[in-house]
Amino acid sequence: MTIYLGCIADDFTGATDLGSFLVTQGFRTIQLNGVPKQEPDLSEIEAVVIALKTRTIAPKVAVKQSLAALEKLKSWDCQQYYFKYCSTFDSTDNGNIGPVIDALLDLLGEVFTIACPALPVNGRTVYQGHLFVNGVLLSESGMQDHPLTPMTDPNLVRVLGRQVRSGVGLVPLETVEAGVHAIRNAFQVMVITGVRYAIVDALTDRHLKDIGTAVKTLKLITGGSGLSINLRNNFDIPDAHKKSADHLPKLPGNVAMLSGSCSTMTREQVARAKDKYPSFYLDPSHLIENPQFIDKAIQWALEKVTQDSVLIYSTSAPEKVKTIQDQLGLEKAGELVESSLKKIAKALAAAGVRKFVIAGGETSGSIVKALNVTVMRIGPEIAPGVPWTVSQGQEPLALALKSGNFGSPDFFEQALELIK
Ligand code: ADP
């Protein structure tokens, strides 16, 4: 077994996003939810993504967890290491992107890496070190109001500069346009002059491909999932492996679709799926008023899923969500719905349901934890950034985990079509 890429992602759905990019390119990939306590089965595996939840925690803790992940990856002797963060560079002046990069470089004994969040397919581009979202500066894109990581400065040279130990350089678009050799030369000049980090401009996938080729000799690379789009060519991987990269074992039975996301796209997706599959509205006001309501939901699900794939959703319009949040408080409202969906998922899994589609980033994280899923083989892509996965273990589960606004309106149907 050779692990070509050992990746660390700073959040759960970000890890799946990168995993999906890697599989699309032809890496046989698994996602580990946290640093594993037991050795996963790595036979056949070419890329590993360790999903952490370090984006918004204290920098010291983020560094500690990231180093533990890197130690684990190093024990498998990966050929290259990849720190993955969001394509909107979600962080604060304290971190955690910069402190984690510094710590990873130190542990690897390396003196230079790049920071390349560009993801043109989702409208994230970097020009003169400035990050744009669909042509709008990051600081005017809505990200300036993010509750946890407000991005008020679009200049990534400055942003990263405030987070790391020494100066940050820029590989500007003219150099990237000039191709692989020019990009490599720029890296070499930085290494010679003691620059440890380079923000790299990129507007298109062609730029990312050239950057991907240019980073071949770097032990550590950092960026969004877009940076991965040409990495496979850097390694000597048999072409025959490529075809089977997204193969997953077939699992029997109907699918349980559980939705705790109230994002605009999910609401549209749920509205469509309701017309097609038996569905149950897990109304939070009923959950509050009637302690038996959850048992009713479970009973309904267990009965229906023997005949057809089913949808259970708490997905509601903003006014309805607000009413519940005003009544219980934001956190308690989330907890009530999440714990109910977890109970339903556990009851269904205990009854033998093997396939789940879960909508909602937080919802996915909590259900996957409740189902004790720690290792997931990444399979075919349902929508950009959302693959089917199958867990490792005695009773494998197929899981499709979708955060908020991912996927097109017929996402549920597409997901079910792919897993038939
Ligand atoms: P997304 O990826 O769309 O942001 P998440 O699962 O991350 O979805 O977050 C949605 C949050 O809203 C969860 O904590 C969930 O429990 C909560 N929630 C879901 N439905 C409702 C509802 N009807 N009322 C109040 N909160 C809800």
Short mmCIF file of C-alpha atoms and ligand atoms in Angstrom, two decimals:
data_model
loop_
_atom_site.label_atom_id
_atom_site.label_comp_id
_atom_site.label_asym_id
_atom_site.label_seq_id
_atom_site.Cartn_x
_atom_site.Cartn_y
_atom_site.Cartn_z
CA MET A 1 0.00 0.00 0.00
CA THR A 2 1.24 3.49 -0.84
CA ILE A 3 -0.59 6.53 0.49
CA TYR A 4 0.17 9.32 -1.95
CA LEU A 5 -1.77 12.09 -0.26
CA GLY A 6 -2.33 12.51 3.47
CA CYS A 7 -4.86 15.31 4.04
CA ILE A 8 -6.13 17.16 7.09
CA ALA A 9 -9.39 19.11 6.74
CA ASP A 10 -10.49 21.73 9.28
CA ASP A 11 -14.14 20.68 9.14
CA PHE A 12 -16.28 17.64 8.43
CA THR A 13 -18.09 18.55 5.22
CA GLY A 14 -14.88 20.20 3.94
CA ALA A 15 -13.19 16.83 4.28
CA THR A 16 -15.90 15.10 2.27
CA ASP A 17 -15.68 17.86 -0.32
CA LEU A 18 -11.93 17.25 -0.78
CA GLY A 19 -12.44 13.47 -0.70
CA SER A 20 -14.93 13.78 -3.52
CA PHE A 21 -12.51 15.86 -5.61
CA LEU A 22 -9.80 13.26 -5.06
CA VAL A 23 -12.03 10.35 -6.07
CA THR A 24 -13.20 12.22 -9.17
CA GLN A 25 -9.55 12.47 -10.17
CA GLY A 26 -9.00 8.78 -9.55
CA PHE A 27 -7.48 8.49 -6.06
CA ARG A 28 -8.96 5.66 -3.98
CA THR A 29 -9.83 7.71 -0.94
CA ILE A 30 -11.06 7.26 2.63
CA GLN A 31 -12.22 9.85 5.11
CA LEU A 32 -11.44 9.37 8.80
CA ASN A 33 -13.68 11.25 11.19
CA GLY A 34 -11.10 12.43 13.71
CA VAL A 35 -7.70 10.87 14.38
CA PRO A 36 -8.45 7.14 14.47
CA LYS A 37 -7.79 5.17 17.65
CA GLN A 38 -7.66 1.90 15.71
CA GLU A 39 -5.81 1.35 12.47
CA PRO A 40 -8.22 1.62 9.50
CA ASP A 41 -8.01 -0.81 6.61
CA LEU A 42 -5.73 1.00 4.16
CA SER A 43 -5.22 -1.83 1.70
CA GLU A 44 -6.03 -0.40 -1.75
CA ILE A 45 -6.18 3.19 -0.41
CA GLU A 46 -4.21 5.97 -2.13
CA ALA A 47 -5.41 9.11 -0.33
CA VAL A 48 -6.59 9.67 3.25
CA VAL A 49 -8.51 12.70 4.52
CA ILE A 50 -8.67 13.19 8.28
CA ALA A 51 -11.70 15.33 9.15
CA LEU A 52 -11.18 17.58 12.15
CA LYS A 53 -13.42 20.29 13.58
CA THR A 54 -10.73 22.89 14.17
CA ARG A 55 -11.92 25.86 12.14
CA THR A 56 -13.22 27.94 15.01
CA ILE A 57 -11.76 26.41 18.16
CA ALA A 58 -8.89 27.95 20.18
CA PRO A 59 -5.68 28.09 18.06
CA LYS A 60 -3.68 26.05 20.59
CA VAL A 61 -6.20 23.24 20.51
CA ALA A 62 -6.45 23.40 16.71
CA VAL A 63 -2.67 23.12 16.45
CA LYS A 64 -2.56 20.19 18.87
CA GLN A 65 -5.25 18.26 17.01
CA SER A 66 -3.74 19.03 13.60
CA LEU A 67 -0.32 17.82 14.77
CA ALA A 68 -1.89 14.60 16.08
CA ALA A 69 -3.49 14.11 12.66
CA LEU A 70 -0.18 14.75 10.91
CA GLU A 71 1.64 12.31 13.21
CA LYS A 72 -0.92 9.66 12.26
CA LEU A 73 -0.56 10.39 8.55
CA LYS A 74 3.24 10.35 8.88
CA SER A 75 3.03 6.88 10.41
CA TRP A 76 1.62 5.78 7.02
CA ASP A 77 4.50 7.49 5.25
CA CYS A 78 2.34 9.58 2.88
CA GLN A 79 4.22 11.03 -0.07
CA GLN A 80 2.68 14.49 0.29
CA TYR A 81 0.59 16.26 2.97
CA TYR A 82 -2.33 18.60 2.30
CA PHE A 83 -3.98 20.97 4.76
CA LYS A 84 -7.49 21.75 3.47
CA TYR A 85 -9.52 24.77 4.57
CA CYS A 86 -12.50 26.61 3.15
CA SER A 87 -12.27 28.35 -0.22
CA THR A 88 -13.35 31.53 1.56
CA PHE A 89 -10.30 31.22 3.86
CA ASP A 90 -12.57 31.14 6.95
CA SER A 91 -10.39 32.25 9.85
CA THR A 92 -9.76 35.13 12.26
CA ASP A 93 -6.65 37.21 12.94
CA ASN A 94 -5.69 34.62 15.57
CA GLY A 95 -6.01 31.69 13.21
CA ASN A 96 -6.50 28.92 12.76
CA ILE A 97 -5.10 28.58 9.25
CA GLY A 98 -1.76 30.32 9.95
CA PRO A 99 -0.89 28.68 13.28
CA VAL A 100 -1.75 25.25 11.87
CA ILE A 101 0.41 25.80 8.75
CA ASP A 102 3.34 26.92 10.93
CA ALA A 103 3.01 23.86 13.16
CA LEU A 104 2.70 21.42 10.24
CA LEU A 105 5.76 22.92 8.49
CA ASP A 106 7.78 22.60 11.71
CA LEU A 107 6.79 19.00 12.31
CA LEU A 108 7.70 18.08 8.74
CA GLY A 109 11.00 20.00 8.98
CA GLU A 110 9.97 22.04 5.92
CA VAL A 111 10.60 25.73 5.23
CA PHE A 112 8.03 26.60 2.56
CA THR A 113 4.45 25.96 1.47
CA ILE A 114 1.69 27.59 -0.53
CA ALA A 115 -1.78 28.83 0.43
CA CYS A 116 -4.20 28.48 -2.48
CA PRO A 117 -7.91 28.62 -1.60
CA ALA A 118 -9.12 29.33 -5.18
CA LEU A 119 -12.07 27.21 -6.36
CA PRO A 120 -13.13 28.69 -9.72
CA VAL A 121 -15.93 26.14 -10.21
CA ASN A 122 -17.65 27.72 -7.17
CA GLY A 123 -16.69 31.29 -8.12
CA ARG A 124 -13.76 31.59 -5.67
CA THR A 125 -10.81 33.25 -7.40
CA VAL A 126 -7.63 34.95 -6.17
CA TYR A 127 -6.14 37.94 -7.98
CA GLN A 128 -3.21 39.99 -6.68
CA GLY A 129 -3.66 38.08 -3.44
CA HIS A 130 -7.29 39.27 -3.13
CA LEU A 131 -10.02 36.68 -2.75
CA PHE A 132 -13.21 37.12 -4.76
CA VAL A 133 -16.54 35.27 -4.44
CA ASN A 134 -18.37 35.30 -7.77
CA GLY A 135 -16.49 38.43 -8.77
CA VAL A 136 -17.17 40.27 -5.51
CA LEU A 137 -14.41 40.97 -2.99
CA LEU A 138 -14.52 38.52 -0.07
CA SER A 139 -15.11 41.42 2.34
CA GLU A 140 -18.25 42.43 0.44
CA SER A 141 -19.52 38.94 -0.36
CA GLY A 142 -21.52 38.39 2.83
CA MET A 143 -18.55 36.69 4.51
CA GLN A 144 -17.86 39.98 6.34
CA ASP A 145 -20.95 39.16 8.44
CA HIS A 146 -20.11 35.53 9.19
CA PRO A 147 -20.93 34.96 12.88
CA LEU A 148 -17.73 33.04 13.69
CA THR A 149 -15.14 33.96 11.07
CA PRO A 150 -16.04 37.41 9.66
CA MET A 151 -13.78 38.06 6.66
CA THR A 152 -13.40 41.84 6.54
CA ASP A 153 -10.06 41.95 4.71
CA PRO A 154 -9.96 40.43 1.20
CA ASN A 155 -6.15 40.65 0.94
CA LEU A 156 -4.94 37.17 1.84
CA VAL A 157 -1.29 38.23 2.02
CA ARG A 158 -2.31 40.52 4.87
CA VAL A 159 -4.80 38.07 6.41
CA LEU A 160 -2.31 35.19 6.53
CA GLY A 161 0.44 37.63 7.52
CA ARG A 162 -1.43 38.40 10.74
CA GLN A 163 -1.69 34.69 11.57
CA VAL A 164 1.85 33.40 10.94
CA ARG A 165 5.35 33.89 12.29
CA SER A 166 7.02 35.58 9.30
CA GLY A 167 6.27 37.40 6.05
CA VAL A 168 3.93 36.09 3.37
CA GLY A 169 4.76 36.31 -0.35
CA LEU A 170 2.58 36.40 -3.46
CA VAL A 171 2.87 34.48 -6.71
CA PRO A 172 0.93 36.89 -8.92
CA LEU A 173 -1.25 36.03 -11.87
CA GLU A 174 1.40 37.03 -14.47
CA THR A 175 3.68 34.32 -13.07
CA VAL A 176 0.89 31.74 -12.87
CA GLU A 177 -0.09 32.59 -16.46
CA ALA A 178 3.52 31.95 -17.53
CA GLY A 179 3.14 28.31 -16.49
CA VAL A 180 4.69 25.60 -14.35
CA HIS A 181 8.37 26.61 -14.68
CA ALA A 182 7.69 30.23 -13.83
CA ILE A 183 5.65 29.20 -10.77
CA ARG A 184 8.41 26.84 -9.60
CA ASN A 185 11.02 29.57 -10.07
CA ALA A 186 8.93 31.93 -7.97
CA PHE A 187 8.80 29.29 -5.21
CA GLN A 188 12.58 28.86 -5.37
CA VAL A 189 13.22 32.59 -5.07
CA MET A 190 10.97 32.67 -2.00
CA VAL A 191 12.77 29.74 -0.39
CA ILE A 192 16.15 31.43 -0.99
CA THR A 193 14.93 34.72 0.45
CA GLY A 194 13.38 33.09 3.50
CA VAL A 195 9.68 33.55 2.60
CA ARG A 196 7.82 30.62 4.21
CA TYR A 197 4.36 30.99 2.65
CA ALA A 198 3.10 31.98 -0.78
CA ILE A 199 -0.43 33.07 -1.60
CA VAL A 200 -0.88 31.96 -5.21
CA ASP A 201 -3.24 33.75 -7.61
CA ALA A 202 -5.63 31.56 -9.63
CA LEU A 203 -8.66 32.45 -11.75
CA THR A 204 -9.28 29.25 -13.68
CA ASP A 205 -8.91 25.49 -13.44
CA ARG A 206 -6.00 25.73 -15.89
CA HIS A 207 -4.17 27.90 -13.37
CA LEU A 208 -4.92 25.38 -10.63
CA LYS A 209 -3.62 22.56 -12.81
CA ASP A 210 -0.31 24.33 -13.39
CA ILE A 211 -0.04 25.21 -9.71
CA GLY A 212 -0.79 21.56 -8.92
CA THR A 213 2.07 20.44 -11.16
CA ALA A 214 4.41 23.06 -9.70
CA VAL A 215 3.87 21.85 -6.10
CA LYS A 216 5.04 18.32 -6.91
CA THR A 217 8.19 18.59 -4.79
CA LEU A 218 6.62 20.35 -1.80
CA LYS A 219 6.09 18.06 1.20
CA LEU A 220 3.20 20.21 2.49
CA ILE A 221 0.60 22.03 0.42
CA THR A 222 -2.38 24.00 1.73
CA GLY A 223 -5.55 25.24 0.08
CA GLY A 224 -9.19 24.66 -0.75
CA SER A 225 -10.37 21.53 -2.56
CA GLY A 226 -9.61 23.16 -5.94
CA LEU A 227 -5.87 22.79 -5.44
CA SER A 228 -6.33 19.03 -5.75
CA ILE A 229 -7.61 18.97 -9.33
CA ASN A 230 -4.39 17.86 -11.00
CA LEU A 231 -2.40 16.23 -8.25
CA ARG A 232 -2.81 12.65 -9.39
CA ASN A 233 -0.49 13.24 -12.33
CA ASN A 234 2.31 14.06 -9.86
CA PHE A 235 2.42 10.48 -8.65
CA ASP A 236 3.27 7.22 -10.26
CA ILE A 237 -0.14 5.57 -9.81
CA PRO A 238 -1.19 2.74 -12.14
CA ASP A 239 -3.89 3.97 -14.53
CA ALA A 240 -5.90 0.81 -13.96
CA HIS A 241 -6.61 1.93 -10.37
CA LYS A 242 -8.35 5.03 -11.63
CA LYS A 243 -11.38 3.20 -12.97
CA SER A 244 -12.15 1.60 -9.62
CA ALA A 245 -11.54 4.71 -7.52
CA ASP A 246 -15.23 5.39 -6.90
CA HIS A 247 -16.40 1.78 -6.57
CA LEU A 248 -18.37 1.11 -3.43
CA PRO A 249 -19.80 -2.18 -2.19
CA LYS A 250 -23.51 -2.56 -2.97
CA LEU A 251 -25.79 -2.50 0.04
CA PRO A 252 -29.36 -3.79 0.13
CA GLY A 253 -32.68 -2.14 0.97
CA ASN A 254 -34.42 1.21 0.86
CA VAL A 255 -32.93 4.58 1.73
CA ALA A 256 -33.76 6.76 4.73
CA MET A 257 -33.49 10.47 3.90
CA LEU A 258 -33.12 12.63 7.01
CA SER A 259 -33.12 16.38 6.68
CA GLY A 260 -32.32 18.83 9.49
CA SER A 261 -31.16 21.59 7.15
CA CYS A 262 -33.34 24.67 6.70
CA SER A 263 -31.17 26.26 4.00
CA THR A 264 -32.88 27.63 0.91
CA MET A 265 -31.66 24.86 -1.40
CA THR A 266 -32.53 22.09 1.05
CA ARG A 267 -36.05 23.49 1.40
CA GLU A 268 -36.49 23.25 -2.35
CA GLN A 269 -35.00 19.75 -2.40
CA VAL A 270 -37.29 18.59 0.41
CA ALA A 271 -40.33 20.11 -1.29
CA ARG A 272 -39.55 18.05 -4.41
CA ALA A 273 -38.75 14.84 -2.55
CA LYS A 274 -42.04 15.09 -0.59
CA ASP A 275 -43.93 14.62 -3.85
CA LYS A 276 -42.02 11.48 -4.70
CA TYR A 277 -41.46 9.54 -1.47
CA PRO A 278 -43.45 8.84 1.70
CA SER A 279 -42.55 11.66 4.04
CA PHE A 280 -42.90 12.67 7.70
CA TYR A 281 -42.59 16.22 8.99
CA LEU A 282 -40.73 16.21 12.27
CA ASP A 283 -42.41 19.38 13.46
CA PRO A 284 -40.34 20.80 16.35
CA SER A 285 -43.45 22.30 17.97
CA HIS A 286 -44.92 18.77 18.23
CA LEU A 287 -41.58 17.55 19.60
CA ILE A 288 -41.87 20.17 22.36
CA GLU A 289 -45.53 19.60 23.17
CA ASN A 290 -45.72 15.85 22.94
CA PRO A 291 -42.96 13.59 24.30
CA GLN A 292 -44.48 10.65 22.40
CA PHE A 293 -44.18 12.39 19.04
CA ILE A 294 -40.65 11.07 18.46
CA ASP A 295 -41.87 7.48 19.02
CA LYS A 296 -44.60 8.10 16.48
CA ALA A 297 -42.00 9.28 13.97
CA ILE A 298 -39.81 6.23 14.59
CA GLN A 299 -42.75 3.85 14.27
CA TRP A 300 -43.82 5.51 11.01
CA ALA A 301 -40.28 5.29 9.60
CA LEU A 302 -39.75 1.66 10.57
CA GLU A 303 -43.04 0.66 8.97
CA LYS A 304 -42.72 2.64 5.73
CA VAL A 305 -39.06 1.94 5.02
CA THR A 306 -39.78 -1.74 4.48
CA GLN A 307 -41.85 -0.72 1.41
CA ASP A 308 -40.13 2.35 0.00
CA SER A 309 -37.38 4.90 0.58
CA VAL A 310 -38.59 7.50 3.09
CA LEU A 311 -38.04 11.15 3.94
CA ILE A 312 -38.11 12.49 7.49
CA TYR A 313 -37.51 16.20 7.76
CA SER A 314 -37.56 19.06 10.23
CA THR A 315 -36.75 21.42 7.36
CA SER A 316 -38.93 24.50 7.77
CA ALA A 317 -39.35 28.03 6.49
CA PRO A 318 -37.40 30.79 8.30
CA GLU A 319 -40.50 32.15 10.16
CA LYS A 320 -41.24 28.71 11.59
CA VAL A 321 -37.59 28.19 12.60
CA LYS A 322 -37.58 31.59 14.27
CA THR A 323 -40.72 30.82 16.29
CA ILE A 324 -39.09 27.68 17.70
CA GLN A 325 -35.80 29.47 18.30
CA ASP A 326 -37.60 32.30 20.13
CA GLN A 327 -39.39 29.72 22.25
CA LEU A 328 -36.38 27.54 23.15
CA GLY A 329 -33.31 29.58 22.32
CA LEU A 330 -31.11 28.95 19.28
CA GLU A 331 -28.95 26.20 20.75
CA LYS A 332 -31.74 24.26 22.48
CA ALA A 333 -33.86 24.34 19.31
CA GLY A 334 -30.95 22.87 17.31
CA GLU A 335 -30.28 20.26 19.96
CA LEU A 336 -33.91 19.18 20.11
CA VAL A 337 -34.07 18.55 16.36
CA GLU A 338 -30.60 17.00 16.14
CA SER A 339 -31.20 14.60 19.02
CA SER A 340 -34.55 13.55 17.52
CA LEU A 341 -33.02 12.89 14.10
CA LYS A 342 -30.21 10.96 15.80
CA LYS A 343 -32.76 8.74 17.60
CA ILE A 344 -34.56 8.06 14.33
CA ALA A 345 -31.29 7.24 12.53
CA LYS A 346 -30.21 4.88 15.30
CA ALA A 347 -33.58 3.11 15.36
CA LEU A 348 -33.53 2.66 11.59
CA ALA A 349 -29.92 1.39 11.57
CA ALA A 350 -30.75 -1.03 14.42
CA ALA A 351 -33.67 -2.31 12.31
CA GLY A 352 -31.28 -3.01 9.41
CA VAL A 353 -31.54 0.12 7.24
CA ARG A 354 -28.17 0.43 5.50
CA LYS A 355 -28.51 3.56 3.35
CA PHE A 356 -28.91 7.14 4.57
CA VAL A 357 -29.01 10.51 2.90
CA ILE A 358 -28.53 13.26 5.49
CA ALA A 359 -29.06 16.95 4.78
CA GLY A 360 -27.43 19.57 6.99
CA GLY A 361 -23.78 20.06 7.97
CA GLU A 362 -24.30 19.96 11.74
CA THR A 363 -27.04 17.37 11.34
CA SER A 364 -24.70 15.10 9.33
CA GLY A 365 -21.90 15.45 11.87
CA SER A 366 -24.11 14.54 14.80
CA ILE A 367 -25.84 11.60 13.07
CA VAL A 368 -22.56 10.13 11.79
CA LYS A 369 -21.22 10.30 15.34
CA ALA A 370 -24.36 8.67 16.74
CA LEU A 371 -24.01 5.86 14.23
CA ASN A 372 -20.35 5.37 15.29
CA VAL A 373 -19.05 5.92 11.78
CA THR A 374 -15.33 6.68 11.93
CA VAL A 375 -14.04 5.52 8.53
CA MET A 376 -15.76 6.22 5.20
CA ARG A 377 -14.68 5.12 1.74
CA ILE A 378 -15.50 7.93 -0.67
CA GLY A 379 -17.50 6.92 -3.74
CA PRO A 380 -19.20 8.51 -6.74
CA GLU A 381 -20.22 12.14 -6.75
CA ILE A 382 -23.93 12.97 -6.47
CA ALA A 383 -23.35 16.73 -6.73
CA PRO A 384 -20.11 18.73 -6.59
CA GLY A 385 -18.63 18.14 -3.14
CA VAL A 386 -21.23 15.53 -2.14
CA PRO A 387 -20.26 11.91 -2.75
CA TRP A 388 -21.82 8.65 -1.68
CA THR A 389 -19.65 7.00 0.95
CA VAL A 390 -19.63 3.59 2.62
CA SER A 391 -18.43 3.14 6.18
CA GLN A 392 -15.84 0.54 7.13
CA GLY A 393 -16.75 -1.99 9.77
CA GLN A 394 -18.81 -5.12 10.32
CA GLU A 395 -22.09 -3.54 9.31
CA PRO A 396 -21.23 -1.01 6.60
CA LEU A 397 -23.59 1.89 5.98
CA ALA A 398 -23.94 3.92 2.79
CA LEU A 399 -24.04 7.62 3.67
CA ALA A 400 -24.54 10.72 1.56
CA LEU A 401 -23.91 13.83 3.65
CA LYS A 402 -24.98 17.16 2.24
CA SER A 403 -24.50 20.50 3.86
CA GLY A 404 -26.89 23.40 3.42
CA ASN A 405 -26.86 24.83 -0.05
CA PHE A 406 -25.11 21.98 -1.88
CA GLY A 407 -26.78 20.07 -4.70
CA SER A 408 -29.46 20.85 -7.24
CA PRO A 409 -33.24 20.80 -6.58
CA ASP A 410 -33.56 17.09 -7.41
CA PHE A 411 -30.66 16.11 -5.15
CA PHE A 412 -32.53 13.39 -3.24
CA GLU A 413 -33.70 11.72 -6.42
CA GLN A 414 -30.19 11.88 -7.90
CA ALA A 415 -28.72 10.40 -4.74
CA LEU A 416 -31.16 7.48 -4.78
CA GLU A 417 -30.64 6.87 -8.48
CA LEU A 418 -26.90 6.51 -7.95
CA ILE A 419 -27.15 3.99 -5.10
CA LYS A 420 -29.81 1.68 -6.62
P1 ADP B 1 -27.12 23.57 7.14
O1 ADP B 1 -26.02 22.74 6.57
O2 ADP B 1 -28.23 23.84 6.20
O3 ADP B 1 -26.60 24.81 7.85
P2 ADP B 1 -27.24 22.28 9.71
O4 ADP B 1 -27.64 20.87 10.00
O5 ADP B 1 -25.77 22.60 9.79
O6 ADP B 1 -27.82 22.66 8.28
O7 ADP B 1 -27.95 23.28 10.71
C1 ADP B 1 -29.33 23.33 10.85
C2 ADP B 1 -29.63 23.48 12.34
O8 ADP B 1 -30.99 23.86 12.46
C3 ADP B 1 -29.45 22.18 13.11
O9 ADP B 1 -28.90 22.44 14.37
C4 ADP B 1 -30.88 21.68 13.23
O10 ADP B 1 -31.06 20.83 14.34
C5 ADP B 1 -31.66 22.97 13.36
N1 ADP B 1 -33.05 22.82 12.90
C6 ADP B 1 -33.51 22.00 11.93
N2 ADP B 1 -34.82 22.16 11.73
C7 ADP B 1 -35.22 23.12 12.60
C8 ADP B 1 -36.48 23.73 12.87
N3 ADP B 1 -37.57 23.38 12.20
N4 ADP B 1 -36.52 24.67 13.81
C9 ADP B 1 -35.41 25.04 14.49
N5 ADP B 1 -34.19 24.51 14.28
C10 ADP B 1 -34.10 23.54 13.34
#
